[in-house]
Amino acid sequence: MAKLVSSWSNGVKFIPKDYVMPPERRAGDYITVCKEIPVINLEDDRSEIVRQILKACQEFGVFQVINHGVSDKMMEDMMALYDEFFNLPVEDKLGVYSEKLRKGCTLYTSGLEYAKEDVHYWKDTLKHPCHPVEEHSPSWPDKPYRYKEEVARYVVEVRKMGFKILDMIGEGLGLREGYFNEVSQEHSMAINRYPPCPNPSLAMGIAGHNDPNLITFLQQDHYGLQILKDGIWMGVEPIPNAFVVNLGYQFHVISNGKLKCVEHRGLLNSSVSRTSIVTFLGPNPELPTVVEPAKELVTSSNPRMFKSYRYNEFIANYLVMAYNRKSGSRNGYALDPYRL
Ligand code: OGA
Ligand code: NI
């Protein structure tokens, strides 16, 4: 527990040396906020939304949504809940804390042995499975007392929004209804906490990565999320109560390369704690679900780009590669074994 950044970093004036990134792994140059990342109003006309979402997925692999049906109050309550959670006294978080990698509900930090890192990230994370709620909520934190009830409601609402967006992407791609059912069975959340850092340019919140799943929905309170586009890191504007939607590796494969998956990372602030509440939809990592390019999207002008593979094998491989990854490796490297 002493290892959680949120437990020891309050008021520190210097970064401990095992959190100082070597120069090549620091943030470097970036465009602070990229105003071109599409912001899509989900109350617009449906065919217009489908067009905008598809264009965003082809150009960026990321977009933001507003008027998405999850209420402002619910989103604000969630941020307040996690502020309270991370500020709870140590003994109230012991039940979910773990220094070992494990399945199920876990509070952990980067500075733990299993991560096999030489340098740690300035971040703590609470993660847990979400769906079906009745099955998983008993494992969620007991405190704050309202946790289970509030998060259960959030899970239901974000899920509705998520499947509506998936439906529209499917429609834009010309896939049959329900195409994504099997590859979106797993619904989980990660809540990342990035405490204020005395020297944000020397440390890192979360390194550049592509999400391994199908699609991700992120709620953030402060600046820090950046995406890599055409070799340039660009900030995603924190819009109050919007969701950032980004595509993971599986979407790139299923769309036969038509949609981008976006590499992204998280920077730190010097004066405020940043929280991101992240919802992941994807295949169940325990099951041998077959992932492959949709047959509808393989044509003579767009030949098949990837072999079929089993998701549990992909994930095992992804984790090994993530641990061994050297900075500067190419975007999309985890798909290399499956390229045709
Ligand atoms: C993630 C992620 C970014 C953020 O959890 O996969 O990319 O801003 N988080 O916390
Ligand atoms: Ni991510």
CSV table of N, CA and C in Angstrom, one decimal, residues 68-124:
chain,number,residue,atom,x,y,z
A,68,HIS,N,-24.6,12.3,-25.0
A,68,HIS,CA,-24.5,10.8,-25.2
A,68,HIS,C,-25.4,10.0,-24.4
A,69,GLY,N,-26.2,10.7,-23.6
A,69,GLY,CA,-27.2,10.0,-22.8
A,69,GLY,C,-26.8,9.7,-21.3
A,70,VAL,N,-25.5,9.8,-21.0
A,70,VAL,CA,-25.1,9.6,-19.6
A,70,VAL,C,-25.2,11.0,-19.0
A,71,SER,N,-25.9,11.1,-17.9
A,71,SER,CA,-26.2,12.5,-17.4
A,71,SER,C,-25.0,13.2,-16.8
A,72,ASP,N,-25.0,14.5,-16.9
A,72,ASP,CA,-23.9,15.3,-16.3
A,72,ASP,C,-23.8,15.0,-14.9
A,73,LYS,N,-24.9,14.8,-14.2
A,73,LYS,CA,-24.9,14.6,-12.8
A,73,LYS,C,-24.2,13.2,-12.5
A,74,MET,N,-24.5,12.2,-13.3
A,74,MET,CA,-23.9,10.9,-13.0
A,74,MET,C,-22.4,11.0,-13.2
A,75,MET,N,-22.0,11.7,-14.3
A,75,MET,CA,-20.5,11.8,-14.6
A,75,MET,C,-19.8,12.6,-13.5
A,76,GLU,N,-20.4,13.7,-13.0
A,76,GLU,CA,-19.8,14.4,-11.9
A,76,GLU,C,-19.8,13.6,-10.6
A,77,ASP,N,-20.9,12.9,-10.3
A,77,ASP,CA,-20.9,12.0,-9.1
A,77,ASP,C,-19.8,11.0,-9.2
A,78,MET,N,-19.5,10.5,-10.4
A,78,MET,CA,-18.4,9.5,-10.5
A,78,MET,C,-17.1,10.1,-10.2
A,79,MET,N,-16.8,11.2,-10.7
A,79,MET,CA,-15.5,11.9,-10.4
A,79,MET,C,-15.4,12.1,-8.9
A,80,ALA,N,-16.5,12.6,-8.3
A,80,ALA,CA,-16.5,12.9,-6.8
A,80,ALA,C,-16.2,11.6,-6.0
A,81,LEU,N,-16.9,10.5,-6.5
A,81,LEU,CA,-16.7,9.2,-5.9
A,81,LEU,C,-15.3,8.7,-5.9
A,82,TYR,N,-14.6,8.9,-7.0
A,82,TYR,CA,-13.2,8.4,-7.1
A,82,TYR,C,-12.2,9.3,-6.4
A,83,ASP,N,-12.6,10.6,-6.3
A,83,ASP,CA,-11.7,11.5,-5.5
A,83,ASP,C,-11.8,11.0,-4.1
A,84,GLU,N,-13.0,10.7,-3.6
A,84,GLU,CA,-13.1,10.2,-2.3
A,84,GLU,C,-12.4,8.8,-2.1
A,85,PHE,N,-12.6,7.9,-3.1
A,85,PHE,CA,-11.9,6.6,-3.0
A,85,PHE,C,-10.4,6.7,-2.8
A,86,PHE,N,-9.8,7.5,-3.7
A,86,PHE,CA,-8.3,7.6,-3.7
A,86,PHE,C,-7.8,8.3,-2.4
A,87,ASN,N,-8.7,9.1,-1.8
A,87,ASN,CA,-8.3,9.8,-0.6
A,87,ASN,C,-8.6,9.1,0.7
A,88,LEU,N,-9.3,7.9,0.6
A,88,LEU,CA,-9.6,7.1,1.8
A,88,LEU,C,-8.3,6.8,2.5
A,89,PRO,N,-8.4,6.6,3.9
A,89,PRO,CA,-7.3,6.1,4.6
A,89,PRO,C,-6.9,4.7,4.1
A,90,VAL,N,-5.6,4.4,4.2
A,90,VAL,CA,-5.0,3.2,3.7
A,90,VAL,C,-5.9,1.9,4.1
A,91,GLU,N,-6.3,1.8,5.4
A,91,GLU,CA,-7.0,0.6,5.8
A,91,GLU,C,-8.3,0.4,5.1
A,92,ASP,N,-8.9,1.4,4.6
A,92,ASP,CA,-10.1,1.3,3.9
A,92,ASP,C,-10.0,0.8,2.4
A,93,LYS,N,-8.7,0.7,2.0
A,93,LYS,CA,-8.5,0.3,0.6
A,93,LYS,C,-7.8,-1.1,0.5
A,94,LEU,N,-7.4,-1.6,1.7
A,94,LEU,CA,-6.6,-2.8,1.8
A,94,LEU,C,-7.3,-4.0,1.1
A,95,GLY,N,-8.6,-4.0,1.2
A,95,GLY,CA,-9.4,-5.1,0.7
A,95,GLY,C,-9.3,-5.3,-0.8
A,96,VAL,N,-9.0,-4.3,-1.5
A,96,VAL,CA,-8.9,-4.4,-3.0
A,96,VAL,C,-7.4,-4.3,-3.5
A,97,TYR,N,-6.5,-3.9,-2.6
A,97,TYR,CA,-5.1,-3.6,-3.0
A,97,TYR,C,-4.4,-4.9,-3.2
A,98,SER,N,-3.5,-5.0,-4.2
A,98,SER,CA,-2.7,-6.2,-4.4
A,98,SER,C,-1.4,-5.8,-5.0
A,99,GLU,N,-0.3,-6.5,-4.5
A,99,GLU,CA,1.0,-6.3,-5.1
A,99,GLU,C,1.3,-7.4,-6.1
A,100,LYS,N,0.4,-8.3,-6.3
A,100,LYS,CA,0.5,-9.3,-7.3
A,100,LYS,C,-0.5,-9.1,-8.4
A,101,LEU,N,-0.1,-9.5,-9.6
A,101,LEU,CA,-1.0,-9.4,-10.7
A,101,LEU,C,-2.1,-10.4,-10.5
A,102,ARG,N,-3.4,-9.9,-10.6
A,102,ARG,CA,-4.5,-10.9,-10.4
A,102,ARG,C,-5.7,-10.5,-11.2
A,103,LYS,N,-6.6,-11.4,-11.3
A,103,LYS,CA,-7.8,-11.1,-12.0
A,103,LYS,C,-8.8,-10.5,-11.0
A,104,GLY,N,-9.9,-9.9,-11.5
A,104,GLY,CA,-10.9,-9.4,-10.6
A,104,GLY,C,-10.5,-8.0,-10.1
A,105,CYS,N,-11.3,-7.5,-9.2
A,105,CYS,CA,-11.1,-6.2,-8.7
A,105,CYS,C,-9.8,-6.0,-8.0
A,106,THR,N,-9.0,-5.0,-8.5
A,106,THR,CA,-7.6,-4.8,-7.9
A,106,THR,C,-7.3,-3.3,-7.9
A,107,LEU,N,-6.7,-2.9,-6.8
A,107,LEU,CA,-6.1,-1.6,-6.8
A,107,LEU,C,-4.6,-1.8,-6.8
A,108,TYR,N,-3.9,-1.2,-7.8
A,108,TYR,CA,-2.5,-1.5,-7.9
A,108,TYR,C,-1.7,-0.2,-8.4
A,109,THR,N,-0.4,-0.3,-8.4
A,109,THR,CA,0.3,0.8,-8.9
A,109,THR,C,1.4,0.3,-9.8
A,110,SER,N,2.1,1.2,-10.5
A,110,SER,CA,3.1,0.8,-11.4
A,110,SER,C,4.4,0.3,-10.7
A,111,GLY,N,4.6,0.8,-9.5
A,111,GLY,CA,5.9,0.4,-8.9
A,111,GLY,C,5.9,-0.9,-8.2
A,112,LEU,N,5.4,-1.9,-8.9
A,112,LEU,CA,5.3,-3.2,-8.3
A,112,LEU,C,6.1,-4.2,-9.1
A,113,GLU,N,6.5,-5.3,-8.4
A,113,GLU,CA,7.5,-6.2,-9.0
A,113,GLU,C,7.0,-6.8,-10.3
A,114,TYR,N,5.8,-7.2,-10.4
A,114,TYR,CA,5.4,-7.9,-11.6
A,114,TYR,C,5.5,-7.1,-12.9
A,115,ALA,N,5.5,-5.8,-12.7
A,115,ALA,CA,5.5,-4.9,-13.9
A,115,ALA,C,6.9,-5.0,-14.6
A,116,LYS,N,7.9,-5.6,-13.9
A,116,LYS,CA,9.2,-5.7,-14.5
A,116,LYS,C,9.7,-4.5,-15.2
A,117,GLU,N,9.4,-3.3,-14.5
A,117,GLU,CA,9.9,-2.1,-15.2
A,117,GLU,C,11.2,-1.6,-14.5
A,118,ASP,N,12.0,-0.9,-15.2
A,118,ASP,CA,13.1,-0.3,-14.5
A,118,ASP,C,12.7,1.1,-14.0
A,119,VAL,N,11.7,1.7,-14.6
A,119,VAL,CA,11.3,3.0,-14.2
A,119,VAL,C,9.7,2.9,-14.0
A,120,HIS,N,9.2,3.6,-13.0
A,120,HIS,CA,7.8,3.4,-12.8
A,120,HIS,C,7.0,4.6,-13.3
A,121,TYR,N,5.7,4.4,-13.5
A,121,TYR,CA,4.8,5.4,-13.9
A,121,TYR,C,4.1,6.0,-12.7
A,122,TRP,N,3.8,7.3,-12.9
A,122,TRP,CA,3.2,8.1,-11.8
A,122,TRP,C,1.7,7.9,-11.8
A,123,LYS,N,1.3,6.8,-11.4
A,123,LYS,CA,-0.1,6.4,-11.6
A,123,LYS,C,-0.5,5.3,-10.7
A,124,ASP,N,-1.7,5.4,-10.1
A,124,ASP,CA,-2.4,4.2,-9.4
A,124,ASP,C,-3.6,3.9,-10.2
